[in-house]
Amino acid sequence: MSKTMVALDFSTRKEVYEFLLKFKEPIYVKIGMELTYSFGFEIVREVKAMGHQIFLDLKLHDIPNTVKQAMKNLAKLDVDVVNLHAAGGSAMMKAAIEGLKEGAVNGKRPLCIAVTQLTSTSQEAMNEELLIPGDVKDVVISYAKLAKESGLDGVVCSVHEAKAIHEACGSDFLTVTPGIRLADDSKDDQKRVATPVFAKEQGCDYIVVGRSITKSANPVATYHEIEKTMEGK
């Protein structure tokens, strides 16, 4: 199974299909708000029909019953991973799992992971704007523990917190880490970023890579090189 989730951050269906048709084998992709809000769940169904695994990145955050019903519907899409904000609390996260189980296709629900802190959130912004005291790492670990206690499968976190989360929550608790860039790439709007090599060293289970692959002159070759790194080859 691929350890690299490719962020399909495209503006049009044409770009999505032109990119995916470059690959001869199914890959793991991330479909986020941009594509979903532009083309609805039809784009999710179409990509799934092509055989790809999907992390549907919509970051739900609402009252427990609303999240439960939303997750029930997302599960019916037969995607592989969905997510929500850990800041919504334990009741919301438990409700999400209930919804996923109710909507599961063939009895298998999608994995559910919680966003701890966005990788665009700096220490200063967390403390001074969000009024969350303490160190980013400590807050992330606290959210991860809450997510595990609530029955979730893992978290979205920065690569810099992955090792500590595994130490606190166990090696089977998944860490999905965005903000991955190749060494010579721009950081863009991400604050806490790292390379695939560093992600491997930190024990990240899955990494999310966008522009480094999608904007590459040879996306397939870049993808496979990153996969070799994550597989330790």
Rosetta silent file (secondary structure, phi, psi, omega in degrees, C-alpha in Angstrom):
SEQUENCE: MSKTMVALDFSTRKEVYEFLLKFKEPIYVKIGMELTYSFGFEIVREVKAMGHQIFLDLKLHDIPNTVKQAMKNLAKLDVDVVNLHAAGGSAMMKAAIEGLKEGAVNGKRPLCIAVTQLTSTSQEAMNEELLIPGDVKDVVISYAKLAKESGLDGVVCSVHEAKAIHEACGSDFLTVTPGIRLADDSKDDQKRVATPVFAKEQGCDYIVVGRSITKSANPVATYHEIEKTMEGK
SCORE:     score description
SCORE:     0.000 S_00000001
   1 L     0.000  136.487 -179.105    0.000    0.000    0.000 S_00000001
   2 L   -62.184  141.101  175.503    1.269    3.453   -0.919 S_00000001
   3 L  -102.610   -0.523 -179.706    2.575    5.637    1.908 S_00000001
   4 E  -111.807  118.755  176.557    2.392    8.759   -0.248 S_00000001
   5 E   -98.836  122.033 -177.749   -0.938   10.544   -0.656 S_00000001
   6 E   -91.469  121.141 -179.808   -0.903   12.872   -3.636 S_00000001
   7 E   -76.587  116.066  179.998   -2.893   16.063   -3.088 S_00000001
   8 L   -85.590   69.461 -177.733   -5.027   16.661   -6.173 S_00000001
   9 L   -88.534   67.814 -179.837   -5.011   20.423   -5.811 S_00000001
  10 L  -112.566  162.675 -178.069   -6.281   21.177   -9.294 S_00000001
  11 L   -98.282  -19.028 -176.235   -8.910   23.621  -10.495 S_00000001
  12 L  -131.700  156.007  174.725  -10.480   21.563  -13.284 S_00000001
  13 H   -59.147  -41.371 -177.761  -11.610   17.983  -13.954 S_00000001
  14 H   -56.775  -44.825  179.583   -9.379   17.940  -17.030 S_00000001
  15 H   -63.152  -40.113  179.314   -6.278   18.594  -14.942 S_00000001
  16 H   -60.456  -51.112 -175.864   -7.238   15.826  -12.508 S_00000001
  17 H   -70.135  -37.750  177.637   -7.712   13.208  -15.206 S_00000001
  18 H   -61.900  -37.944  179.008   -4.666   14.251  -17.236 S_00000001
  19 H   -69.682  -49.639 -175.975   -2.574   13.867  -14.100 S_00000001
  20 H   -66.208  -31.640 -179.609   -4.015   10.516  -12.995 S_00000001
  21 L   -70.387  -10.760  175.274   -3.794    9.001  -16.467 S_00000001
  22 L   -71.176  -22.508 -176.055   -0.008    9.397  -16.297 S_00000001
  23 L   -94.876  134.993 -179.874    0.046    6.577  -13.736 S_00000001
  24 L   -86.538  -15.801 -178.626   -0.234    2.945  -14.821 S_00000001
  25 L  -123.718  158.695  176.493   -1.131    1.776  -11.313 S_00000001
  26 L   -64.938  145.470  176.853   -3.606    2.987   -8.677 S_00000001
  27 L  -128.242  173.327  176.426   -2.188    5.502   -6.220 S_00000001
  28 E   -94.075  126.697 -178.870   -3.343    7.111   -2.981 S_00000001
  29 E  -125.400  156.233  174.364   -4.783   10.581   -3.554 S_00000001
  30 E  -112.402  122.372  174.330   -6.142   13.359   -1.381 S_00000001
  31 E  -107.882  121.166 -175.550   -9.261   15.168   -2.532 S_00000001
  32 L  -109.469 -158.263 -174.927   -9.868   18.333   -0.577 S_00000001
  33 H   -65.598  -38.171 -175.470  -12.236   21.244   -0.391 S_00000001
  34 H   -58.190  -52.915 -179.013  -11.270   22.861   -3.692 S_00000001
  35 H   -69.296  -42.565 -177.281  -12.274   19.935   -5.892 S_00000001
  36 H   -64.024  -43.242 -179.144  -15.219   18.865   -3.750 S_00000001
  37 H   -72.691  -23.355  178.643  -16.743   22.326   -3.590 S_00000001
  38 H   -82.231  -42.072 -170.526  -16.197   22.819   -7.319 S_00000001
  39 H  -122.580    2.504  178.699  -17.490   19.485   -8.633 S_00000001
  40 L    71.102 -168.656 -176.943  -19.329   17.850   -5.747 S_00000001
  41 L   -76.612   -6.760  177.714  -19.010   14.212   -4.780 S_00000001
  42 H   -61.808  -37.196  179.024  -19.168   13.127   -8.417 S_00000001
  43 H   -64.654  -35.321  177.617  -15.436   13.825   -8.709 S_00000001
  44 H   -65.269  -46.678 -179.935  -14.862   11.538   -5.714 S_00000001
  45 H   -61.996  -39.681 -177.938  -16.893    8.748   -7.301 S_00000001
  46 H   -67.375  -43.209  179.439  -15.088    9.136  -10.619 S_00000001
  47 H   -67.259  -38.752  177.764  -11.611    8.981   -9.084 S_00000001
  48 H   -63.553  -38.838 -179.938  -12.644    5.993   -6.954 S_00000001
  49 H   -65.238  -22.050  176.981  -13.950    4.245  -10.064 S_00000001
  50 L   -78.680   -5.927  176.178  -10.465    4.601  -11.571 S_00000001
  51 L    99.312    1.274 -176.825   -9.203    2.358   -8.766 S_00000001
  52 L   -82.545  149.775  171.730   -7.417    4.924   -6.642 S_00000001
  53 E   -81.269  145.936 -173.595   -7.513    5.057   -2.845 S_00000001
  54 E  -129.320  128.691  166.465   -8.926    8.320   -1.529 S_00000001
  55 E   -99.957  108.767 -179.724   -8.319   10.461    1.516 S_00000001
  56 E   -89.266  104.550 -169.684  -11.328   12.805    1.498 S_00000001
  57 E   -98.011   83.593 -178.307   -9.988   15.857    3.297 S_00000001
  58 E  -113.650   -6.874  171.570  -13.013   17.935    4.345 S_00000001
  59 E    49.736   60.302 -178.838  -12.106   18.553    8.020 S_00000001
  60 E   -62.506  144.677  179.382  -15.568   18.319    9.561 S_00000001
  61 L  -160.991   99.600 -177.822  -16.216   20.402   12.685 S_00000001
  62 L  -160.649 -172.948  178.553  -19.779   20.817   13.960 S_00000001
  63 L   -65.669  153.453 -173.085  -22.149   19.588   16.637 S_00000001
  64 H   -51.850  -46.672 -176.110  -22.030   15.795   17.189 S_00000001
  65 H   -65.907  -38.569  178.216  -25.284   14.856   15.463 S_00000001
  66 H   -63.505  -42.921  179.104  -24.508   16.927   12.366 S_00000001
  67 H   -66.918  -38.881  178.341  -21.079   15.332   12.073 S_00000001
  68 H   -58.788  -49.312 -178.601  -22.543   11.867   12.614 S_00000001
  69 H   -66.738  -37.181  178.327  -25.024   12.278    9.753 S_00000001
  70 H   -65.177  -44.131  179.797  -22.389   13.844    7.489 S_00000001
  71 H   -65.341  -34.449  176.766  -19.952   10.995    8.138 S_00000001
  72 H   -58.837  -41.866  179.388  -22.693    8.462    7.444 S_00000001
  73 H   -72.690  -37.701  179.089  -23.065    9.977    3.984 S_00000001
  74 H   -65.743  -36.636  179.662  -19.313   10.222    3.376 S_00000001
  75 H   -61.082  -32.335 -178.895  -18.896    6.541    4.256 S_00000001
  76 L   -67.376  -15.716  177.521  -21.326    5.646    1.462 S_00000001
  77 L   -77.501   -9.346  179.637  -18.813    7.074   -1.039 S_00000001
  78 L    62.189   34.418  174.168  -16.515    4.138   -0.159 S_00000001
  79 L   -77.804  169.127 -173.694  -13.534    6.435    0.388 S_00000001
  80 L   -96.817  -32.412 -179.309  -10.605    5.143    2.424 S_00000001
  81 E  -141.504  138.235  172.299   -9.909    7.977    4.859 S_00000001
  82 E  -128.939  168.614 -179.957  -11.942   10.928    6.162 S_00000001
  83 E  -145.912  168.903  177.845  -11.083   13.556    8.747 S_00000001
  84 E  -152.160  175.204  178.469  -12.378   16.085   11.243 S_00000001
  85 E   -91.765  124.439  177.435  -11.021   18.642   13.685 S_00000001
  86 H   -59.829  -25.365 -179.804   -9.994   17.243   17.072 S_00000001
  87 H   -63.548  -13.571  177.284  -10.919   20.645   18.497 S_00000001
  88 H   -71.931  -14.188  175.428  -14.566   19.593   18.088 S_00000001
  89 L    94.256  168.540 -174.934  -14.156   17.418   21.175 S_00000001
  90 H   -63.162  -43.434 -178.140  -14.679   13.812   22.188 S_00000001
  91 H   -59.989  -40.889  179.212  -18.477   13.727   21.755 S_00000001
  92 H   -66.306  -42.685 -178.425  -18.164   14.923   18.177 S_00000001
  93 H   -66.861  -40.786  177.201  -15.416   12.422   17.358 S_00000001
  94 H   -63.671  -39.152  177.901  -17.347    9.510   18.856 S_00000001
  95 H   -64.308  -36.755  178.777  -20.422   10.548   16.872 S_00000001
  96 H   -60.720  -44.241  179.559  -18.324   10.598   13.705 S_00000001
  97 H   -64.089  -39.869  177.023  -17.310    6.976   14.214 S_00000001
  98 H   -58.951  -44.822  179.545  -20.942    5.999   14.801 S_00000001
  99 H   -63.890  -40.942  179.919  -21.915    7.662   11.533 S_00000001
 100 H   -64.524  -39.517  178.748  -19.122    5.976    9.609 S_00000001
 101 H   -65.413  -39.350 -179.154  -20.134    2.574   10.909 S_00000001
 102 H   -67.957  -33.196 -177.409  -23.760    3.156    9.929 S_00000001
 103 H   -96.965    2.017 -174.576  -22.823    4.218    6.411 S_00000001
 104 L   -56.998  138.317  177.264  -20.038    1.693    5.852 S_00000001
 105 E   -88.954  126.504 -179.032  -19.980   -0.089    2.487 S_00000001
 106 L    55.843   31.552  175.887  -19.788   -3.877    2.835 S_00000001
 107 L    77.572    3.102 -178.725  -19.272   -3.483    6.564 S_00000001
 108 E  -113.909  111.685 -179.429  -15.940   -1.665    6.236 S_00000001
 109 L   -82.874  156.145  173.100  -15.905    1.949    7.386 S_00000001
 110 L   -65.015  152.838  170.630  -13.340    4.525    6.224 S_00000001
 111 E   -66.686  146.382  179.638  -10.466    5.284    8.554 S_00000001
 112 E  -123.744  124.877 -179.026  -11.094    8.465   10.521 S_00000001
 113 E  -124.704  152.595 -175.936   -8.287   10.809   11.502 S_00000001
 114 E  -108.543  136.750  172.557   -8.306   14.070   13.415 S_00000001
 115 E   -75.745  126.558  179.833   -6.628   17.337   12.502 S_00000001
 116 L   -88.301  -73.318  170.714   -4.578   18.451   15.513 S_00000001
 117 L  -134.282  136.956  178.636   -3.181   21.812   14.440 S_00000001
 118 L   -59.429  142.913 -179.918   -2.960   22.994   10.847 S_00000001
 119 L   -69.706   -7.359  173.861    0.596   23.001    9.505 S_00000001
 120 L   -87.648   -6.119 -177.826    0.021   26.668    8.590 S_00000001
 121 L   -87.832  119.092  177.763   -0.435   27.502   12.296 S_00000001
 122 L   -86.286  167.243  176.113    2.664   28.963   13.906 S_00000001
 123 H   -56.903  -45.541 -178.688    3.467   28.929   17.615 S_00000001
 124 H   -62.143  -44.902 -179.142    2.706   32.654   17.797 S_00000001
 125 H   -64.413  -40.429 -179.954   -0.648   32.327   16.009 S_00000001
 126 H   -63.362  -43.567 -177.962   -1.739   29.456   18.244 S_00000001
 127 H   -74.679  -46.239 -169.477   -0.882   31.342   21.429 S_00000001
 128 H   -93.813  -29.961 -179.572   -1.862   34.890   20.514 S_00000001
 129 H   -97.382  -45.682 -179.903   -4.685   34.502   17.990 S_00000001
 130 L   -85.223  -11.868  179.087   -6.301   31.217   18.966 S_00000001
 131 L    59.792   35.318  173.590   -5.533   31.841   22.662 S_00000001
 132 L  -100.548  114.246 -177.759   -4.301   28.268   23.140 S_00000001
 133 L   -75.993  166.012  175.344   -1.450   28.355   25.667 S_00000001
 134 L    94.335 -175.562 -179.390    1.596   26.131   25.653 S_00000001
 135 L   -86.562  143.972 -179.680    3.854   24.632   23.035 S_00000001
 136 H   -52.860  -45.863 -177.596    2.440   23.482   19.685 S_00000001
 137 H   -59.985  -42.659 -179.538    3.878   20.009   20.160 S_00000001
 138 H   -65.933  -39.602  178.958    2.270   19.567   23.577 S_00000001
 139 H   -66.007  -42.538  179.423   -1.123   20.713   22.281 S_00000001
 140 H   -61.552  -44.486  179.641   -0.890   18.368   19.303 S_00000001
 141 H   -63.887  -40.021  178.085   -0.063   15.390   21.519 S_00000001
 142 H   -61.655  -44.077  177.790   -2.965   16.248   23.830 S_00000001
 143 H   -63.793  -38.883 -179.574   -5.345   16.357   20.852 S_00000001
 144 H   -63.748  -43.557  178.130   -3.926   13.058   19.575 S_00000001
 145 H   -61.286  -41.680  179.195   -4.558   11.346   22.914 S_00000001
 146 H   -63.707  -40.440  179.093   -8.128   12.657   22.923 S_00000001
 147 H   -63.022  -43.072  179.210   -8.650   11.372   19.383 S_00000001
 148 H   -64.739  -44.134  178.990   -7.416    7.901   20.322 S_00000001
 149 H   -61.693  -26.085 -178.631   -9.611    7.836   23.441 S_00000001
 150 L   -88.457    0.083  175.458  -12.554    8.778   21.214 S_00000001
 151 L    95.631    9.657  179.553  -12.011    5.781   18.923 S_00000001
 152 L   -78.706  165.197 -174.798  -10.290    7.439   15.972 S_00000001
 153 L   -92.531  -15.268 -178.002   -7.618    5.711   13.905 S_00000001
 154 E   171.870 -166.634 -178.116   -5.025    8.463   13.863 S_00000001
 155 E  -138.398  159.160  165.451   -4.306   12.127   13.341 S_00000001
 156 E   -93.836  127.023 -178.073   -3.176   14.649   10.805 S_00000001
 157 L  -149.922  168.779  172.243   -0.082   16.283   12.248 S_00000001
 158 L   -72.085  150.391  176.896    3.173   17.957   11.359 S_00000001
 159 H   -55.957  -28.116 -176.455    6.089   15.634   10.708 S_00000001
 160 H   -71.895  -13.518  178.969    7.753   17.227   13.725 S_00000001
 161 H  -108.551   -6.035 -172.539    5.195   15.705   16.085 S_00000001
 162 H   -58.699  -47.585 -177.447    4.841   12.224   14.532 S_00000001
 163 H   -62.396  -43.853 -179.247    7.426   10.448   16.680 S_00000001
 164 H   -65.947  -34.830  178.357    6.068   11.921   19.920 S_00000001
 165 H   -66.879  -41.509  176.798    2.512   10.968   18.937 S_00000001
 166 H   -63.933  -37.480  178.176    3.536    7.357   18.352 S_00000001
 167 H   -65.686  -35.723 -177.116    5.273    7.337   21.713 S_00000001
 168 H   -84.615  -31.262 -171.559    2.133    8.698   23.397 S_00000001
 169 H  -118.182   -4.660  179.459   -0.526    6.783   21.443 S_00000001
 170 L   100.922  155.116 -175.625    1.189    3.650   20.148 S_00000001
 171 L   -71.037  -20.545 -179.242    2.750    2.603   16.865 S_00000001
 172 L   -88.065   -2.896  176.729   -0.590    1.487   15.403 S_00000001
 173 L   -86.405  116.418 -168.911   -2.110    4.964   15.807 S_00000001
 174 E   -70.239  141.658  171.527   -1.714    6.517   12.354 S_00000001
 175 E  -118.797  119.977  178.388    0.140    9.731   11.642 S_00000001
 176 E  -112.253  119.285 -169.100   -0.698   11.440    8.354 S_00000001
 177 E  -119.659  112.397  172.275    1.622   14.339    7.713 S_00000001
 178 L   -82.902 -169.365  178.620    1.108   17.169    5.213 S_00000001
 179 L    72.082   25.844  179.709    3.606   19.958    4.654 S_00000001
 180 E   -94.167  128.967  179.471    6.027   17.646    2.826 S_00000001
 181 L  -134.175  150.614  169.323    8.319   19.275    0.318 S_00000001
 182 L   -72.018  158.456 -170.090   11.388   18.195   -1.593 S_00000001
 183 L   -55.079  -34.631 -175.423   14.551   19.896   -0.393 S_00000001
 184 L   -99.901   11.922 -179.689   14.657   22.519   -3.148 S_00000001
 185 L   -89.782  157.739  175.212   10.924   23.332   -3.177 S_00000001
 186 L   -71.905  148.566  176.683    9.213   26.452   -1.846 S_00000001
 187 L   -78.377  -18.031 -177.199    7.415   26.203    1.512 S_00000001
 188 L    53.295 -127.336 -175.300    4.497   28.273    0.135 S_00000001
 189 L   -96.458    9.343  178.214    1.950   28.843    2.949 S_00000001
 190 L   -86.764  141.868  178.966    3.112   25.986    5.158 S_00000001
 191 L  -100.695  -42.527 -175.642    5.039   26.852    8.333 S_00000001
 192 L  -108.640   89.120 -173.323    6.031   23.451    9.719 S_00000001
 193 L  -116.699  169.220  179.030    7.379   21.526    6.732 S_00000001
 194 E  -163.023  167.934  178.390    9.858   18.718    6.106 S_00000001
 195 L   -90.284  163.099  175.381   11.305   16.466    3.414 S_00000001
 196 H   -57.968  -36.685  179.342   10.258   12.837    2.742 S_00000001
 197 H   -60.502  -47.045  179.450   13.602   11.671    4.147 S_00000001
 198 H   -65.906  -37.859  178.371   12.942   13.429    7.449 S_00000001
 199 H   -61.079  -42.203  177.565    9.354   12.132    7.482 S_00000001
 200 H   -62.135  -44.696 -179.253   10.648    8.573    7.144 S_00000001
 201 H   -62.097  -32.158 -178.154   13.127    9.138    9.957 S_00000001
 202 L   -85.780   -0.667  176.076   10.329   10.424   12.198 S_00000001
 203 L    79.988   23.469  179.291    8.204    7.336   11.611 S_00000001
 204 L   -64.176  135.259 -179.718    5.367    8.990    9.690 S_00000001
 205 L   -76.798  -44.358  178.087    2.861    6.418    8.447 S_00000001
 206 E  -137.158  145.806  173.363    1.632    8.459    5.479 S_00000001
 207 E  -119.146  148.639  176.833    2.776   11.711    3.940 S_00000001
 208 E  -107.883  120.707 -177.638    0.719   14.124    1.867 S_00000001
 209 E  -123.436  127.992 -179.837    2.591   15.598   -1.078 S_00000001
 210 L  -110.140  -96.385 -171.694    1.106   18.132   -3.452 S_00000001
 211 H   -57.823  -32.963 -179.217    3.027   20.545   -5.632 S_00000001
 212 H   -59.081  -28.322  176.519    6.326   18.642   -5.380 S_00000001
 213 H   -98.483  -50.870 -172.849    4.658   15.877   -7.415 S_00000001
 214 H   -67.159  -26.501  179.318    1.857   17.604   -9.331 S_00000001
 215 L   -99.610    4.457 -179.334    4.121   20.419  -10.555 S_00000001
 216 L   -70.033  150.630  176.511    7.056   18.144  -11.279 S_00000001
 217 L   -66.214  -26.909  177.386    8.375   17.855  -14.834 S_00000001
 218 L  -136.828   83.323 -175.226    7.984   14.081  -14.382 S_00000001
 219 H   -57.125  -39.555 -177.474    5.283   13.461  -11.750 S_00000001
 220 H   -65.286  -45.432 -179.975    5.423    9.662  -12.011 S_00000001
 221 H   -64.687  -41.912  179.081    9.181    9.498  -11.484 S_00000001
 222 H   -63.415  -42.900  177.878    9.005   11.960   -8.589 S_00000001
 223 H   -58.190  -48.490 -177.516    6.190    9.976   -6.984 S_00000001
 224 H   -66.890  -33.679  176.818    8.129    6.714   -7.204 S_00000001
 225 H   -65.469  -41.602  177.867   11.280    8.295   -5.790 S_00000001
 226 H   -65.810  -41.052  178.030    9.318    9.568   -2.802 S_00000001
 227 H   -61.438  -41.289  178.072    7.692    6.156   -2.375 S_00000001
 228 H   -60.385  -40.220  178.566   11.119    4.469   -2.374 S_00000001
 229 H   -62.266  -47.324 -177.345   12.179    6.841    0.383 S_00000001
 230 H   -68.540  -28.607  178.739    9.092    6.103    2.472 S_00000001
 231 H   -86.279   -6.758  178.916    9.478    2.354    1.952 S_00000001
 232 L    75.925   28.273 -178.271   13.135    2.564    2.914 S_00000001
 233 L   -96.766    0.000    0.000   14.399    1.283   -0.435 S_00000001
